[in-house]
Coordinates of C-alpha atoms and ligand atoms in Angstrom, one line a residue:
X1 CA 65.5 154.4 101.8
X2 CA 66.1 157.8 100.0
X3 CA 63.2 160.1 98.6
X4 CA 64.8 161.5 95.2
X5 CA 63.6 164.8 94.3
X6 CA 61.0 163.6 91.7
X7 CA 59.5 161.9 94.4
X8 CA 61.1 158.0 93.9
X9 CA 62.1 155.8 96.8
X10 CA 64.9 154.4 96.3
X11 CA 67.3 151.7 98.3
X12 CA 71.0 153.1 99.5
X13 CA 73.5 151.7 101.5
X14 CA 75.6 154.3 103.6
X15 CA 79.0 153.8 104.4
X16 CA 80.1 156.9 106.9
X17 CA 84.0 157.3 107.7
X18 CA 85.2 160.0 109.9
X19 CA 88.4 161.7 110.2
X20 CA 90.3 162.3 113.4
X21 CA 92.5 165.1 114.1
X22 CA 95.1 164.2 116.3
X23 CA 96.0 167.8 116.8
X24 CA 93.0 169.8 118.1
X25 CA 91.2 165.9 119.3
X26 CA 88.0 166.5 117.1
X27 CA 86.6 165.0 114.5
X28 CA 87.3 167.3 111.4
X29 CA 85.5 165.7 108.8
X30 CA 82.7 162.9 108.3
X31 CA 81.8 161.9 104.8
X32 CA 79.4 159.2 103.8
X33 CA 79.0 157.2 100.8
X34 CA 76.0 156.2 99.7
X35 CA 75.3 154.0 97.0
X36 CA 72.3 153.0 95.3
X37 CA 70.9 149.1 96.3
X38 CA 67.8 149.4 94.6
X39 CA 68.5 147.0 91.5
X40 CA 70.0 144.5 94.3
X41 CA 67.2 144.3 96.6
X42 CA 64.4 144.0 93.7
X43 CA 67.0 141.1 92.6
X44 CA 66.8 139.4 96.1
X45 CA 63.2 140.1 96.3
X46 CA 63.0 138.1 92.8
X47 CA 65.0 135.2 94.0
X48 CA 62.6 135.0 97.2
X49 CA 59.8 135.4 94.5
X50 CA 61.1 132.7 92.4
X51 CA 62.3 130.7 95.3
X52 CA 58.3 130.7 96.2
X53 CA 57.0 130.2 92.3
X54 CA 59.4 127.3 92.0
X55 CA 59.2 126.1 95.0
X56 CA 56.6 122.9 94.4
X57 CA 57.9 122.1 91.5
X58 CA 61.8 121.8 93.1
X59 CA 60.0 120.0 96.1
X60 CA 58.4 117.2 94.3
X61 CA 61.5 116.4 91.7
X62 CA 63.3 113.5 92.5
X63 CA 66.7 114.6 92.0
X64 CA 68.6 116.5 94.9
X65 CA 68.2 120.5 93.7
X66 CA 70.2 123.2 95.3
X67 CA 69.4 127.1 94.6
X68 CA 72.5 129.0 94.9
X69 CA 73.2 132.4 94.5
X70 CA 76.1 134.1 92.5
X71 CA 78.9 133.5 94.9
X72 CA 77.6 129.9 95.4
X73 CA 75.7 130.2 98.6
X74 CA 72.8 128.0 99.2
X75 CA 69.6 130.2 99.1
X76 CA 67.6 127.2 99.2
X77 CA 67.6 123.2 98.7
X78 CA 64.4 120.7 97.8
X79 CA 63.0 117.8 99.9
X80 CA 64.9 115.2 97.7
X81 CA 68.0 116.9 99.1
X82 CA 67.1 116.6 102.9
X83 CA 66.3 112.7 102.1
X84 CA 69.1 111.8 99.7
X85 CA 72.4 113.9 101.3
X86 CA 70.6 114.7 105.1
X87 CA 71.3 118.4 105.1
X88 CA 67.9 120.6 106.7
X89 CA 67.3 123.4 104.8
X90 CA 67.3 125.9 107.9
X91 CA 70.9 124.9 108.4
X92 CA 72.2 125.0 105.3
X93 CA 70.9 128.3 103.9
X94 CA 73.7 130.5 103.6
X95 CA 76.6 127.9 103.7
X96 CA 78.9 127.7 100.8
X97 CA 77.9 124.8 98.6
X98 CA 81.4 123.7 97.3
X99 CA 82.0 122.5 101.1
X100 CA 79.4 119.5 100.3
X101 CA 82.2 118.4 98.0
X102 CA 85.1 116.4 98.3
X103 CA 87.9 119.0 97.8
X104 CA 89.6 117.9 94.2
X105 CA 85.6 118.2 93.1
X106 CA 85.5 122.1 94.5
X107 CA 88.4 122.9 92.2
X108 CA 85.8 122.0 89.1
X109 CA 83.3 123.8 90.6
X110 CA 84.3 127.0 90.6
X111 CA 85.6 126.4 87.3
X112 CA 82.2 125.0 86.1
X113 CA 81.1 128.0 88.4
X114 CA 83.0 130.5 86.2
X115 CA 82.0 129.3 83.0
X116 CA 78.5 129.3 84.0
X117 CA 78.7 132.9 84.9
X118 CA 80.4 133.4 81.3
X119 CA 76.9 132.6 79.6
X120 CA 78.5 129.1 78.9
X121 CA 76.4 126.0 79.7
X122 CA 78.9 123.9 81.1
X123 CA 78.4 120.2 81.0
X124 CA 77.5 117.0 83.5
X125 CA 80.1 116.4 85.8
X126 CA 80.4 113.4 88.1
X127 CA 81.4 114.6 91.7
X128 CA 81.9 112.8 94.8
X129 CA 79.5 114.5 97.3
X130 CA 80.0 114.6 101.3
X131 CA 76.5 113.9 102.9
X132 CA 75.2 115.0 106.6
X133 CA 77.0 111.6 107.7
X134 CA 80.2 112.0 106.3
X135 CA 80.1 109.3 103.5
X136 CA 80.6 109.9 99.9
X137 CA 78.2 109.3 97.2
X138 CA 78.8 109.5 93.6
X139 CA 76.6 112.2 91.9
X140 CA 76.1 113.4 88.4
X141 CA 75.8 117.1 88.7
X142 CA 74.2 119.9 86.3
X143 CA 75.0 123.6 86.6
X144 CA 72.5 125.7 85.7
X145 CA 72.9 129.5 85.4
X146 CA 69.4 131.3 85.7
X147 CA 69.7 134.8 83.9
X148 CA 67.1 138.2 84.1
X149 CA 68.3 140.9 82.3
X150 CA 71.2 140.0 80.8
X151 CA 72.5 139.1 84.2
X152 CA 73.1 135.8 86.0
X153 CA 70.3 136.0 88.6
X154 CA 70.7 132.6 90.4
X155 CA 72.0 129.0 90.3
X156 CA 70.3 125.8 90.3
X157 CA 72.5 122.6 91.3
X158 CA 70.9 119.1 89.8
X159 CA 72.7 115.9 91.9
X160 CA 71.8 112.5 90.5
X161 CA 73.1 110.0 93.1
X162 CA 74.4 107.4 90.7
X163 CA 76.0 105.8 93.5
X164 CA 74.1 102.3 93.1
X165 CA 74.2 102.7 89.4
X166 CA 77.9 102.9 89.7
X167 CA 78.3 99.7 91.6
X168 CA 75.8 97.9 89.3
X169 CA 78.0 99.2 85.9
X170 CA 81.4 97.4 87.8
X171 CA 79.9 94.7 88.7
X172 CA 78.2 94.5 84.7
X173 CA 82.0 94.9 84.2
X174 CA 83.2 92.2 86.3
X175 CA 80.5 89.8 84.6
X176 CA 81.9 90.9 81.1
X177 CA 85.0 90.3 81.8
X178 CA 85.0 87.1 83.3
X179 CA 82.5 86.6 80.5
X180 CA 85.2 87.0 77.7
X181 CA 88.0 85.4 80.0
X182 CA 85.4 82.2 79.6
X183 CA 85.2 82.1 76.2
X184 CA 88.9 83.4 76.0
X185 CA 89.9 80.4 77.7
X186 CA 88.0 77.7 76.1
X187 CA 89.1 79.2 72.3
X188 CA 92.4 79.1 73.8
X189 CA 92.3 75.5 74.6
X190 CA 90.7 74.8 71.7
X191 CA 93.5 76.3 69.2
X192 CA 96.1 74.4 72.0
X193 CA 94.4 71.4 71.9
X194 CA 94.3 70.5 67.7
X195 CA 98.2 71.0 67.3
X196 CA 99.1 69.0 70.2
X197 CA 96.9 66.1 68.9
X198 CA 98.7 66.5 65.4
X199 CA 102.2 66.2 67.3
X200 CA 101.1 63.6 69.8
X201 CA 99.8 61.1 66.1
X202 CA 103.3 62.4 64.2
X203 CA 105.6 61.2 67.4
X204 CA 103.2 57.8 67.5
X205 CA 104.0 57.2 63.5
X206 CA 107.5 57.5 64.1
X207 CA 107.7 54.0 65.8
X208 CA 109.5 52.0 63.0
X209 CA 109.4 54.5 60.5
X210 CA 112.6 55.0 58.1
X211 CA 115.0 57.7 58.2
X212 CA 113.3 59.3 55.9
X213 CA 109.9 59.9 57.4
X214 CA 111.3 60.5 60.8
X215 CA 113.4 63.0 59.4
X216 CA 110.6 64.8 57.5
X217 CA 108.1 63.9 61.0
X218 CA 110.5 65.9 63.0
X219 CA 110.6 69.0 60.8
X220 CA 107.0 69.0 61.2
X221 CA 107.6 68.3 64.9
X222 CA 109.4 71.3 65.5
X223 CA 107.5 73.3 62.9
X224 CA 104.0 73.0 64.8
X225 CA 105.8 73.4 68.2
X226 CA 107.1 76.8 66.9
X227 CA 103.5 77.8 66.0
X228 CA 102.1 77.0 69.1
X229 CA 104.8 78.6 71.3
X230 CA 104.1 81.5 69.1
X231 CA 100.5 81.7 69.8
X232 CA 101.1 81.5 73.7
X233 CA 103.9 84.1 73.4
X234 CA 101.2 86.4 71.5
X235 CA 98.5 85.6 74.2
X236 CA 101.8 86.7 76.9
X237 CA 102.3 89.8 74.8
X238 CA 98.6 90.8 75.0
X239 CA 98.5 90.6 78.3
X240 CA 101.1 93.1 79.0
X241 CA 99.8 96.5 80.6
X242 CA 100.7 98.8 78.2
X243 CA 103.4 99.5 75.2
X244 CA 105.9 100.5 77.8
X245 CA 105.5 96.7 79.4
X246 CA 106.0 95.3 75.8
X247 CA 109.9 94.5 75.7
X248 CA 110.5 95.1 72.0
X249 CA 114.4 93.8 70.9
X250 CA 115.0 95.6 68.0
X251 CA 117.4 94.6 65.1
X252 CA 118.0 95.7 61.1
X253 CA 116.9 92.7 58.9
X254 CA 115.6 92.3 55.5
X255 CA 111.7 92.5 56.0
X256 CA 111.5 89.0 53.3
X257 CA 113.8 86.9 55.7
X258 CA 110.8 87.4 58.4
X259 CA 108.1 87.1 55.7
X260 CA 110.0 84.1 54.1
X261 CA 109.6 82.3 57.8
X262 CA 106.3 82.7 58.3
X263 CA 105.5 81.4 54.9
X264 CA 107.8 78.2 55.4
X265 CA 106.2 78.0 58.6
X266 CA 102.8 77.9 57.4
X267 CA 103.6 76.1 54.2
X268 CA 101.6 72.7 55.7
X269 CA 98.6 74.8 56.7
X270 CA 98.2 76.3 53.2
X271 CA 99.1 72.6 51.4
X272 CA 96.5 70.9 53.9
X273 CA 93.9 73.5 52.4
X274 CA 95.3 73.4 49.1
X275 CA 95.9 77.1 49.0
X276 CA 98.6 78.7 47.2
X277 CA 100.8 81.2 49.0
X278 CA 102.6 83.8 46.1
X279 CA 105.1 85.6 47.9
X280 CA 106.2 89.1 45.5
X281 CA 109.0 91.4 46.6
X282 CA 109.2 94.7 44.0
X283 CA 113.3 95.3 44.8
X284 CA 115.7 93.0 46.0
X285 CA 116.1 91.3 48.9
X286 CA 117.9 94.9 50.4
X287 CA 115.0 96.5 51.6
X288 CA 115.8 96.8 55.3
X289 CA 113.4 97.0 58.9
X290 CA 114.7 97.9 61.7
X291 CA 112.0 96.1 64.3
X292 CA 111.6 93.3 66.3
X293 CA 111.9 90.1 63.9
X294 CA 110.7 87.5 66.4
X295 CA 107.0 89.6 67.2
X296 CA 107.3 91.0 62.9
X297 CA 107.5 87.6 62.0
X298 CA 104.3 87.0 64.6
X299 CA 102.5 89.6 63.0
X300 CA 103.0 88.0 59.6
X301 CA 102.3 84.7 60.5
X302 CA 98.8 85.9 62.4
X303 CA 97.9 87.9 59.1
X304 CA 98.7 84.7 56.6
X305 CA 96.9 82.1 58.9
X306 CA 93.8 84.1 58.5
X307 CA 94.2 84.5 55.3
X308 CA 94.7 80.6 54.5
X309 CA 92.1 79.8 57.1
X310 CA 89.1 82.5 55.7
X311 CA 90.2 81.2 51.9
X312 CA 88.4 78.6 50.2
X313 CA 90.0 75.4 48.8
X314 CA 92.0 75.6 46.2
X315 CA 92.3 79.7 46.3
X316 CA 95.2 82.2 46.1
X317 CA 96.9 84.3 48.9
X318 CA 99.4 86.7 47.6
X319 CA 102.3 88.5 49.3
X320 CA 103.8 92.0 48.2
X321 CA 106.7 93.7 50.2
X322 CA 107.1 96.8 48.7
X323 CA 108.2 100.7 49.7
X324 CA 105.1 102.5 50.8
X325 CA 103.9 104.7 47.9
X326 CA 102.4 107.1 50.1
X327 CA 104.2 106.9 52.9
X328 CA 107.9 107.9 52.0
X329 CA 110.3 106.0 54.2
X330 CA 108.3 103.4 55.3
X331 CA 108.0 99.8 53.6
X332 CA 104.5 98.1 53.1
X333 CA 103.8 94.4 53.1
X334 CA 100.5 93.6 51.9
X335 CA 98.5 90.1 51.9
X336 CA 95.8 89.2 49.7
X337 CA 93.1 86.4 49.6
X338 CA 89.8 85.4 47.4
X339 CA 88.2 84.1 50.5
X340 CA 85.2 85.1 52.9
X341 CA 86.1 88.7 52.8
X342 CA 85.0 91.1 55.9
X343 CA 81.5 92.7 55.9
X344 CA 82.2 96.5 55.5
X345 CA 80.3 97.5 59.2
X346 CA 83.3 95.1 61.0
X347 CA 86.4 96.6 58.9
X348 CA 86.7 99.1 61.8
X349 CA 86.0 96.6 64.6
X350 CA 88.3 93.5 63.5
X351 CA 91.9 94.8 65.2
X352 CA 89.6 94.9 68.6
X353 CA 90.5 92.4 71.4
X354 CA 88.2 89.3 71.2
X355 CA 86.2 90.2 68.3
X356 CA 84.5 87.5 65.5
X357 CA 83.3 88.5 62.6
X358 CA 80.4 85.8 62.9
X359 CA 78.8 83.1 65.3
X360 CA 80.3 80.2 62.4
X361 CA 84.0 80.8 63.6
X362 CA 83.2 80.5 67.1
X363 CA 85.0 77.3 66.8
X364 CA 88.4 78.9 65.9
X365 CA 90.4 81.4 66.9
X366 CA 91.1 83.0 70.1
X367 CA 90.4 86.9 68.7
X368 CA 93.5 87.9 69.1
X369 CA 95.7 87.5 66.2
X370 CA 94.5 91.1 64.6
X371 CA 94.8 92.8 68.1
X372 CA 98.0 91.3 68.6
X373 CA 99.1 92.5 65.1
X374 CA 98.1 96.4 65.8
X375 CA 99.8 96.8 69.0
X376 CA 102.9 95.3 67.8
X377 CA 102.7 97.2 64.5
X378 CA 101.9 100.2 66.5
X379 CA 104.8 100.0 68.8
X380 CA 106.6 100.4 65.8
X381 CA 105.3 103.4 64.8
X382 CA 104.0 101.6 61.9
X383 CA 99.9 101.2 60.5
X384 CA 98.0 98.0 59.8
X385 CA 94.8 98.1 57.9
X386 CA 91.9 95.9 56.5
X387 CA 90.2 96.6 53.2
X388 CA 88.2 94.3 51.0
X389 CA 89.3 93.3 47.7
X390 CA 87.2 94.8 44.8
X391 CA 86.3 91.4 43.1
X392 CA 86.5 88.7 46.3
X393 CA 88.5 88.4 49.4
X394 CA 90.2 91.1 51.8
X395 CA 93.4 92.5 51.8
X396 CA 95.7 93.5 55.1
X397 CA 98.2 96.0 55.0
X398 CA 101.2 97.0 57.3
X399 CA 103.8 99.6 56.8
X400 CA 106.7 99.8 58.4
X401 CA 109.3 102.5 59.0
X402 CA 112.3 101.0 56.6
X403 CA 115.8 100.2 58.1
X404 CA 119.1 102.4 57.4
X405 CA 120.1 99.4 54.5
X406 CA 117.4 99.9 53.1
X407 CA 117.2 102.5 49.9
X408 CA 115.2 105.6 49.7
X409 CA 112.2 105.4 47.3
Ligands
LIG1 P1 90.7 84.9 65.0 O1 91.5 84.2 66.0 O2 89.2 84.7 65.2 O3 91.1 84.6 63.6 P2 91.7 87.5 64.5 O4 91.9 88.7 65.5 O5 92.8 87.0 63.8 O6 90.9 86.4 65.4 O7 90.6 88.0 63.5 C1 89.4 88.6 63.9 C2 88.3 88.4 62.9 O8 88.5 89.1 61.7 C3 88.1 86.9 62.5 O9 87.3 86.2 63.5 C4 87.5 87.0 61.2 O10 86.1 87.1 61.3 C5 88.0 88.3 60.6 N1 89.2 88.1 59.6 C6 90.5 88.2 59.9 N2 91.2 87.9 58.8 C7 90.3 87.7 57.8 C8 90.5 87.4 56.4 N3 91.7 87.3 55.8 N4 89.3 87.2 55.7 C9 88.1 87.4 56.3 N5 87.9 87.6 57.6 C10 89.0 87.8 58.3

C-alpha cells in the first residue's frame, strides 16, 4: 500500500526490472512500475462481499449455480452443484469452468462468454456438461453477466439438468409416432380395402356377362387398379427422406393431357356422387410443363378426389389451367368446389402430414394426399395453396413453372 501525499492509502502493484551491464558487471539501472490496484481489490472485496450476501440464497436454489469471474474462473458454486454434477467447491475454485464442458459446448461458451461481456443477454443454451464421474448430462444453461459501474463485475452460470426430461420428450416422441403410424396404418387399410372389394364384385359379375359389360368391367378394372397403385406409390413417395431421395423424371407435356387423366380417371367417383367435374383451359391445348407427369398427374388426382369427396351431391367442381397472373412464367391450375369448405384456423395446417380437418372423416383418408401434393409441387419449384371460396366451398391452387412450348403471357 502507498500513502499519497494528501494522506490516501491506496493499493499498487510493483513490477521492478533491473538492467545489467555486461561491461563494468553492475547493475546500472533499476526502475519499477507501479500501478494502481485500488479499483481491483475493492472489486474482489465486492465479489467476496456479494459471494457472502448471496450466498443463502445461491445455496438453497435448486438449479446447479456457478459464480465465475470475468475470465470464467469459478469463484464459487452452490450446494445444488456439489449434489447434481459432484464437484466440491474447495476443489473447484479457481478452475476454468468451460473445462466442465464437453469441448464443441466450450466453443459457445466463450462466444456466449463474449457477448455477455458486450452488455448483451445472450440466450438459453443446451450444453452437454462433464460431471465429477465423467458422464454427460444434458443441461439448459443461462449466462448471466452481473455489472457495477458500468462494468461487468462477475458471472453467474444457471445449469438445469434436463437430462431425464430429455429422455421423457423421446420417448413422448416414440409414443407419437407410433401413435400416428397406428392410425396411419389402419386409414391405410381402410382406403386399400374399399377398392379392392369394388374390383373383387366387378371380376365376380363378369361370369357370363356379354362382351359388352366385360368390356366396360375391365376398363373399370384397370381404372381402380391405377388409383390404388397411385395411392401406394404416393404413400412410397412420402416416405422418402428428403427432396433429394424423391427421384423426379422430368418431361415437357401439355399440363391438360395430365389434368385430362386424372379427370377420366376419377370420372366414376364424381358420377357415383353425382358431381359434375367442368374442366376450363383459357389458351389452347399448347401451354407446356416441364415436370414429372406421372407424380403431376398424382397431385391432380389427390386435389380432385377431395374435392368430389368434401362436395355434396349433386354439386359442381370446376377446373381452370391458366398462365399465372401474378406469377409471370409460371402456369396455374386451380380447382373449385361448393362443398364443406375449410374452417379458416386449419387453412395453414391442411398441407401437414396426417392432418384431418374433423373427427367425422376419420373414416377416410389417410392425411396424406395434401402433404403429398406440396412436396411434389415444391420439388418443382412450384406453390400450392388453399383458400375458401367467397360464397361456399374451397378452392386449391398450384402454379407451375411453364415448359419452353409453352407461350409467354
Ligand atoms: P385426406 O386423406 O384426409 O383427404 P388430405 O391431405 O387430402 O387428407 O386432406 C387433409 C384435410 O384437408 C382433409 O381431411 C379435409 O379435412 C381437408 N380438405 C382437403 N380438401 C378439401 C376440400 N376440397 N374441401 C374441404 N376440405 C378439404
Amino acid at each position: 500500500q502507498f500513502i499519497t501525499k494528501d494522506g490516501r492509502r491506496i493499493d499498487v502493484e510493483i513490477t521492478a526490472t533491473a538492467f545489467y551491464d555486461p561491461v563494468s558487471g553492475e547493475f546500472v539501472r533499476t526502475r519499477a512500475f507501479v500501478r494502481d490496484i485500488t479499483e481491483r481489490k475493492k472489486l474482489e472485496g465486492a465479489i467476496r462481499e456479494s459471494e457472502e450476501k448471496y450466498k443463502n440464497l445461491f445455496d438453497n436454489l435448486t438449479d446447479s449455480l456457478f459464480m465465475l469471474d470475468t475470465d470464467g474462473r469459478v469463484m464459487a458454486v452452490n450446494r445444488k452443484q456439489e449434489e447434481v454434477l459432484g464437484y466440491l467447491r474447495d476443489s473447484i475454485r479457481g478452475g476454468d469452468f468451460p473445462l466442465i464442458l464437453v469441448e464443441e459446448d466450450r466453443r459457445i461458451f466463450a462466444e456466449l462468454l463474449e457477448r455477455t461481456r458486450e452488455g448483451v443477454n445472450p440466450p438459453t443454451v443446451e450444453v452437454e456438461v462433464i460431471n465429477r464421474d465423467g458422464d454427460l448430462l444434458t443441461m439448459e444453461m443461462d449466462i448471466i453477466g452481473i455489472r457495477r459501474n458500468e462494468k461487468m463485475d462477475f458471472l453467474v452460470i444457471h445449469l438445469r439438468d434436463v437430462t431425464n426430461q430429455k429422455a421423457l420428450e423421446e420417448q413422448l416422441l416414440k409414443a407419437e409416432r407410433f401413435n400416428a403410424l397406428n392410425h396411419f396404418s389402419s386409414m391405410l387399410a381402410h382406403d386399400l380395402r374399399n377398392p379392392i372389394i369394388g374390383i373383387r364384385q366387378r371380376l365376380k359379375s363378369l361370369q357370363g356377362a356379354s362382351p359388352d359389360v366385360t368390356n366396360r368391367v375391365l376398363t373399370d378394372i384397370v381404372t381402380s387398379s391405377e388409383l390404388l397403385l397411385g395411392l401406394i406409390n404416393d404413400v412410397l413417395d412420402v416416405y422418402q427422406n428428403s427432396y433429394a431421395d424423391l427421384p423426379l423424371i422430368f418431361s415437357s407435356f401439355p399440363l391438360i393431357e395430365a389434368v385430362d387423366e386424372a379427370v377420366k380417371l376419377l370420372q366414376i367417383e364424381a358420377e357415383d356422387k353425382k358431381v359434375q367435374v367442368n374442366f376450363h383451359c383459357c389458351r389452347d391445348g399448347s401451354m407446356e410443363v416441364y415436370a414429372d407427369k406421372r407424380r403431376m398427374k398424382r397431385v391432380f388426382i389427390n386435389l380432385l378426389d377431395n374435392a368430389i369427396q368434401y362436395s355434396d351431391t349433386g354439386g359442381r367442381v370446376n377446373i381452370t389451367c391458366c398462365h399465372a397472373e401474378e406469377k409471370p412464367g409460371y402456369l396455374q391450375f386451380t380447382i373449385e368446389d361448393e362443398g364443406i369448405g375449410i374452417p379458416p384456423e386449419r387453412l395453414p395446417s391442411i398441407f401437414e402430414p396426417l392432418y384431418k380437418v374433423g373427427k367425422q372423416e376419420i373414416k377416410r383418408g389417410t392425411g396424406l394426399g395434401l402433404y403429398f401434393c406440396k412436396m411434389i409441387v415444391d420439388a418443382h419449384g412450384g406453390r400450392v395453396w388453399a383458400e375458401n371460396r367467397p360464397d361456399k366451398g374451397a378452392s386449391f391452387c398450384v402454379t407451375l413453372p411453364a415448359g419452353e412450348g409453352s407461350h409467354a403471357h
